[in-house]
Amino acid sequence: MKHLLSSAVLALAVTVTVTVADSTCANAVELTLIAPGGIRAAVSQMLPDFERKTGNTVKATFGSGGGTKERVVKGEPFDVPIVQVPYDDVLKSGHVVVASETPLANVSVGLAVRTGAPKPDISTAEAVKKLLLGAKLISYPNAANGAAAGVSFDETLKKLGIAEEMKPKIKIAQGGAGAMALLAKGEIDYGLTFVSEIITEPGVEAVGPLPRDISTPTFLSAFLSVDSKNVEAAKALIAYLSSPEAAAVYKARGMLPGK
């Protein structure tokens, strides 16, 4: 009797499990997400776990910070856009649900050296200024293409008062990865981009973030698109990207969670 009862319970459990799995697959949706490259490593690491837990899939597109905002403002259809501060233009565009604004993390521009090279002092503005003026060549992402790290570092050079002096020493790169590739090959002395982009590239090491008095961190927030056809699933994705589990990933990827 006990054997028959156990068999019946097992059969019921299997039936329920299969039914739930079939239901999840049947209701699964594909979400679209757009975000700047500075958060790419962290988000890419988290998406497989989100997909495994929900049954949904996420098609993610990464680009420059400025380019990402521009696409959102134009109204391109994404379920979840992640944009960098300031984003008044995004809020006024009418393409995101303003009340859905969810801070995810912030990231600072950092200095990189080739793997194994001595790590210089960048603890003060004066130390950074001296280091840059003493360099033969440096590289960072192209601000003209909307790269947030490039825009930020242009401002740093202005704050240091050496923007004109540094012009002959600069090799503009295509994205943070491009700057790090130049550094790894020994074509430049130092590379600069978001710390989150430095630590993913081979042949280079992060010295650390630039001092805050000359380099303001870039803050990133997620929104629900007003055009989303999968509102609940999109909300679940935003909740996951702002969860305690996500915070641990941001930290491991050279970012600080939250505001």
CSV table of C-alpha atoms in Angstrom, one decimal:
chain,number,residue,atom,x,y,z
A,1,MET,CA,0.0,0.0,0.0
A,2,LYS,CA,2.8,2.4,1.0
A,3,HIS,CA,4.5,1.5,-2.3
A,4,LEU,CA,1.4,2.3,-4.3
A,5,LEU,CA,0.9,5.6,-2.4
A,6,SER,CA,4.5,6.6,-3.0
A,7,SER,CA,4.2,5.8,-6.7
A,8,ALA,CA,1.0,7.9,-7.0
A,9,VAL,CA,2.6,10.9,-5.2
A,10,LEU,CA,5.7,10.6,-7.5
A,11,ALA,CA,3.5,10.5,-10.6
A,12,LEU,CA,1.6,13.5,-9.5
A,13,ALA,CA,4.8,15.5,-8.8
A,14,VAL,CA,6.1,14.6,-12.3
A,15,THR,CA,2.8,15.6,-13.9
A,16,VAL,CA,2.8,19.0,-12.0
A,17,THR,CA,6.5,19.7,-12.9
A,18,VAL,CA,5.9,18.9,-16.6
A,19,THR,CA,2.7,21.0,-16.7
A,20,VAL,CA,4.5,24.0,-15.1
A,21,ALA,CA,7.5,23.7,-17.4
A,22,ASP,CA,5.2,23.5,-20.5
A,23,SER,CA,3.3,26.5,-19.2
A,24,THR,CA,6.5,28.5,-18.7
A,25,CYS,CA,7.7,27.7,-22.2
A,26,ALA,CA,4.3,28.4,-23.7
A,27,ASN,CA,4.2,31.9,-22.0
A,28,ALA,CA,7.9,32.7,-22.6
A,29,VAL,CA,8.7,35.9,-24.4
A,30,GLU,CA,11.7,37.5,-25.9
A,31,LEU,CA,12.6,40.9,-24.3
A,32,THR,CA,14.7,43.5,-25.9
A,33,LEU,CA,17.2,45.6,-23.9
A,34,ILE,CA,19.5,48.4,-24.9
A,35,ALA,CA,22.4,49.7,-22.8
A,36,PRO,CA,25.7,51.5,-22.9
A,37,GLY,CA,28.9,49.5,-23.1
A,38,GLY,CA,30.0,50.4,-19.6
A,39,ILE,CA,27.5,48.1,-18.1
A,40,ARG,CA,27.8,45.4,-20.8
A,41,ALA,CA,30.0,42.9,-18.8
A,42,ALA,CA,27.7,42.9,-15.8
A,43,VAL,CA,24.4,42.6,-17.7
A,44,SER,CA,25.8,39.9,-20.0
A,45,GLN,CA,26.8,37.9,-16.9
A,46,MET,CA,23.4,38.2,-15.4
A,47,LEU,CA,21.1,37.5,-18.4
A,48,PRO,CA,21.6,33.7,-18.5
A,49,ASP,CA,20.5,33.4,-14.9
A,50,PHE,CA,17.5,35.6,-15.5
A,51,GLU,CA,16.6,33.5,-18.6
A,52,ARG,CA,17.0,30.3,-16.7
A,53,LYS,CA,14.8,31.4,-13.8
A,54,THR,CA,12.0,32.9,-15.9
A,55,GLY,CA,12.0,31.0,-19.2
A,56,ASN,CA,12.2,34.3,-21.0
A,57,THR,CA,15.0,35.3,-23.3
A,58,VAL,CA,16.7,38.7,-23.7
A,59,LYS,CA,18.1,40.2,-26.8
A,60,ALA,CA,20.6,42.8,-25.6
A,61,THR,CA,22.1,45.6,-27.7
A,62,PHE,CA,25.1,47.6,-26.4
A,63,GLY,CA,26.5,50.8,-27.8
A,64,SER,CA,27.9,54.2,-26.8
A,65,GLY,CA,26.2,56.1,-23.9
A,66,GLY,CA,25.1,58.9,-26.2
A,67,GLY,CA,24.1,56.6,-29.0
A,68,THR,CA,21.9,54.6,-26.6
A,69,LYS,CA,20.1,57.7,-25.4
A,70,GLU,CA,19.6,58.9,-28.9
A,71,ARG,CA,17.9,55.7,-30.0
A,72,VAL,CA,15.6,55.7,-27.0
A,73,VAL,CA,14.6,59.4,-27.6
A,74,LYS,CA,13.9,58.6,-31.2
A,75,GLY,CA,11.5,55.9,-30.1
A,76,GLU,CA,13.2,52.7,-31.2
A,77,PRO,CA,11.3,49.8,-29.7
A,78,PHE,CA,13.0,48.3,-26.7
A,79,ASP,CA,11.3,46.7,-23.7
A,80,VAL,CA,14.0,47.9,-21.2
A,81,PRO,CA,16.4,50.8,-22.0
A,82,ILE,CA,19.3,51.5,-19.7
A,83,VAL,CA,20.5,55.0,-20.0
A,84,GLN,CA,23.1,57.2,-18.3
A,85,VAL,CA,22.6,60.4,-16.3
A,86,PRO,CA,21.7,63.1,-17.3
A,87,TYR,CA,18.6,61.8,-19.2
A,88,ASP,CA,16.1,64.7,-19.2
A,89,ASP,CA,15.7,64.1,-22.9
A,90,VAL,CA,14.8,60.5,-22.3
A,91,LEU,CA,12.2,61.4,-19.7
A,92,LYS,CA,10.7,64.1,-21.9
A,93,SER,CA,10.6,61.9,-25.0
A,94,GLY,CA,7.5,60.1,-24.0
A,95,HIS,CA,9.0,56.7,-24.8
A,96,VAL,CA,9.7,55.5,-21.2
A,97,VAL,CA,7.5,55.1,-18.2
A,98,VAL,CA,8.9,57.9,-15.9
A,99,ALA,CA,7.7,56.2,-12.7
A,100,SER,CA,9.7,53.0,-13.7
A,101,GLU,CA,13.0,54.8,-13.2
A,102,THR,CA,15.3,52.3,-11.4
A,103,PRO,CA,18.9,53.2,-10.6
A,104,LEU,CA,21.2,50.2,-11.3
A,105,ALA,CA,24.8,51.2,-10.8
A,106,ASN,CA,27.5,53.7,-11.4
A,107,VAL,CA,30.9,53.4,-12.9
A,108,SER,CA,34.0,55.6,-13.0
A,109,VAL,CA,36.6,56.2,-15.6
A,110,GLY,CA,39.9,54.5,-14.6
A,111,LEU,CA,43.5,54.4,-15.7
A,112,ALA,CA,45.0,51.2,-17.1
A,113,VAL,CA,48.5,49.9,-17.6
A,114,ARG,CA,49.9,46.9,-19.4
A,115,THR,CA,49.8,43.7,-17.4
A,116,GLY,CA,52.8,43.6,-15.0
A,117,ALA,CA,53.7,47.2,-15.5
A,118,PRO,CA,54.2,49.4,-12.4
A,119,LYS,CA,51.1,51.1,-11.2
A,120,PRO,CA,51.5,54.8,-10.9
A,121,ASP,CA,50.0,57.1,-8.3
A,122,ILE,CA,46.6,58.5,-9.4
A,123,SER,CA,45.3,59.3,-5.9
A,124,THR,CA,45.1,63.1,-6.5
A,125,ALA,CA,44.4,65.5,-9.3
A,126,GLU,CA,48.0,66.7,-9.2
A,127,ALA,CA,49.3,63.2,-9.5
A,128,VAL,CA,47.1,62.5,-12.5
A,129,LYS,CA,48.1,65.7,-14.2
A,130,LYS,CA,51.8,65.0,-13.7
A,131,LEU,CA,51.4,61.5,-15.0
A,132,LEU,CA,49.5,62.5,-18.2
A,133,LEU,CA,51.9,65.3,-19.0
A,134,GLY,CA,54.8,62.9,-18.7
A,135,ALA,CA,53.2,60.3,-21.0
A,136,LYS,CA,54.2,59.9,-24.6
A,137,LEU,CA,50.8,58.6,-25.8
A,138,ILE,CA,47.5,57.8,-24.2
A,139,SER,CA,44.2,56.5,-25.6
A,140,TYR,CA,40.5,56.7,-24.6
A,141,PRO,CA,37.1,56.2,-26.4
A,142,ASN,CA,35.9,58.7,-29.0
A,143,ALA,CA,33.7,61.3,-27.4
A,144,ALA,CA,32.6,62.5,-30.8
A,145,ASN,CA,30.8,59.1,-31.3
A,146,GLY,CA,29.0,59.5,-28.0
A,147,ALA,CA,31.3,57.3,-25.9
A,148,ALA,CA,30.4,58.2,-22.3
A,149,ALA,CA,33.9,57.4,-21.0
A,150,GLY,CA,35.4,59.7,-23.7
A,151,VAL,CA,33.1,62.5,-22.9
A,152,SER,CA,33.9,62.2,-19.2
A,153,PHE,CA,37.7,62.1,-19.8
A,154,ASP,CA,37.5,65.2,-22.1
A,155,GLU,CA,36.0,67.0,-19.1
A,156,THR,CA,38.8,65.6,-16.9
A,157,LEU,CA,41.4,67.1,-19.2
A,158,LYS,CA,39.6,70.5,-19.1
A,159,LYS,CA,39.4,70.4,-15.3
A,160,LEU,CA,43.1,69.7,-15.1
A,161,GLY,CA,43.8,72.6,-17.5
A,162,ILE,CA,45.8,70.5,-19.9
A,163,ALA,CA,43.4,69.8,-22.7
A,164,GLU,CA,45.4,71.7,-25.3
A,165,GLU,CA,48.8,70.3,-24.1
A,166,MET,CA,47.6,66.7,-24.3
A,167,LYS,CA,46.2,66.9,-27.9
A,168,PRO,CA,49.5,65.7,-29.5
A,169,LYS,CA,49.7,62.8,-27.0
A,170,ILE,CA,46.2,61.3,-27.7
A,171,LYS,CA,45.2,58.4,-29.9
A,172,ILE,CA,41.4,58.3,-30.0
A,173,ALA,CA,40.1,54.7,-29.9
A,174,GLN,CA,36.9,53.0,-31.0
A,175,GLY,CA,35.4,52.2,-27.6
A,176,GLY,CA,37.0,51.1,-24.4
A,177,ALA,CA,38.1,47.8,-25.9
A,178,GLY,CA,39.9,49.7,-28.7
A,179,ALA,CA,41.9,51.8,-26.2
A,180,MET,CA,42.8,48.7,-24.2
A,181,ALA,CA,43.9,46.9,-27.3
A,182,LEU,CA,46.3,49.7,-28.1
A,183,LEU,CA,47.7,49.5,-24.6
A,184,ALA,CA,48.1,45.7,-24.6
A,185,LYS,CA,50.1,46.0,-27.9
A,186,GLY,CA,52.4,48.6,-26.4
A,187,GLU,CA,51.3,51.4,-28.7
A,188,ILE,CA,50.5,53.8,-25.9
A,189,ASP,CA,51.6,54.3,-22.3
A,190,TYR,CA,48.2,54.5,-20.6
A,191,GLY,CA,44.6,53.7,-21.5
A,192,LEU,CA,41.5,55.3,-20.0
A,193,THR,CA,38.0,54.1,-20.0
A,194,PHE,CA,35.4,52.8,-17.5
A,195,VAL,CA,36.9,50.5,-15.0
A,196,SER,CA,34.2,47.9,-15.9
A,197,GLU,CA,35.6,47.8,-19.4
A,198,ILE,CA,39.3,47.7,-18.4
A,199,ILE,CA,38.9,44.5,-16.3
A,200,THR,CA,37.4,42.5,-19.1
A,201,GLU,CA,40.2,43.0,-21.5
A,202,PRO,CA,43.4,40.9,-21.9
A,203,GLY,CA,46.9,42.2,-21.4
A,204,VAL,CA,45.9,45.2,-19.3
A,205,GLU,CA,45.3,46.0,-15.6
A,206,ALA,CA,43.3,48.6,-13.9
A,207,VAL,CA,45.2,51.0,-11.6
A,208,GLY,CA,42.0,52.3,-10.3
A,209,PRO,CA,39.4,55.0,-10.8
A,210,LEU,CA,40.4,58.6,-11.3
A,211,PRO,CA,39.8,61.0,-8.3
A,212,ARG,CA,36.2,62.2,-8.1
A,213,ASP,CA,37.1,65.9,-8.0
A,214,ILE,CA,38.3,65.5,-11.6
A,215,SER,CA,36.1,62.7,-12.8
A,216,THR,CA,32.4,62.3,-12.0
A,217,PRO,CA,31.1,58.7,-12.1
A,218,THR,CA,28.5,57.8,-14.7
A,219,PHE,CA,25.2,56.7,-13.2
A,220,LEU,CA,23.0,54.2,-15.1
A,221,SER,CA,19.2,53.6,-14.7
A,222,ALA,CA,16.7,51.2,-16.3
A,223,PHE,CA,13.3,52.1,-17.5
A,224,LEU,CA,10.2,50.3,-18.8
A,225,SER,CA,9.4,51.3,-22.4
A,226,VAL,CA,5.9,52.7,-23.0
A,227,ASP,CA,5.8,50.5,-26.1
A,228,SER,CA,6.7,47.2,-24.4
A,229,LYS,CA,4.3,44.4,-25.3
A,230,ASN,CA,5.6,42.3,-22.4
A,231,VAL,CA,5.2,44.7,-19.5
A,232,GLU,CA,5.3,42.2,-16.6
A,233,ALA,CA,8.3,40.3,-18.0
A,234,ALA,CA,10.1,43.6,-18.6
A,235,LYS,CA,9.3,44.7,-15.0
A,236,ALA,CA,10.7,41.4,-13.8
A,237,LEU,CA,13.9,42.0,-15.7
A,238,ILE,CA,14.3,45.5,-14.2
A,239,ALA,CA,13.7,44.0,-10.7
A,240,TYR,CA,16.4,41.4,-11.4
A,241,LEU,CA,18.9,43.9,-12.6
A,242,SER,CA,18.4,46.0,-9.4
A,243,SER,CA,18.4,43.0,-7.0
A,244,PRO,CA,20.9,42.1,-4.3
A,245,GLU,CA,22.2,39.4,-6.6
A,246,ALA,CA,22.8,42.0,-9.3
A,247,ALA,CA,24.6,44.2,-6.8
A,248,ALA,CA,27.2,41.5,-6.2
A,249,VAL,CA,27.8,41.2,-9.9
A,250,TYR,CA,28.2,45.0,-10.4
A,251,LYS,CA,30.8,45.1,-7.6
A,252,ALA,CA,32.7,42.2,-9.2
A,253,ARG,CA,32.7,44.0,-12.5
A,254,GLY,CA,34.2,47.2,-11.2
A,255,MET,CA,31.0,49.1,-10.6
A,256,LEU,CA,29.1,50.4,-7.6
A,257,PRO,CA,25.4,49.3,-7.2
A,258,GLY,CA,22.6,51.8,-6.8
A,259,LYS,CA,22.8,55.6,-7.0
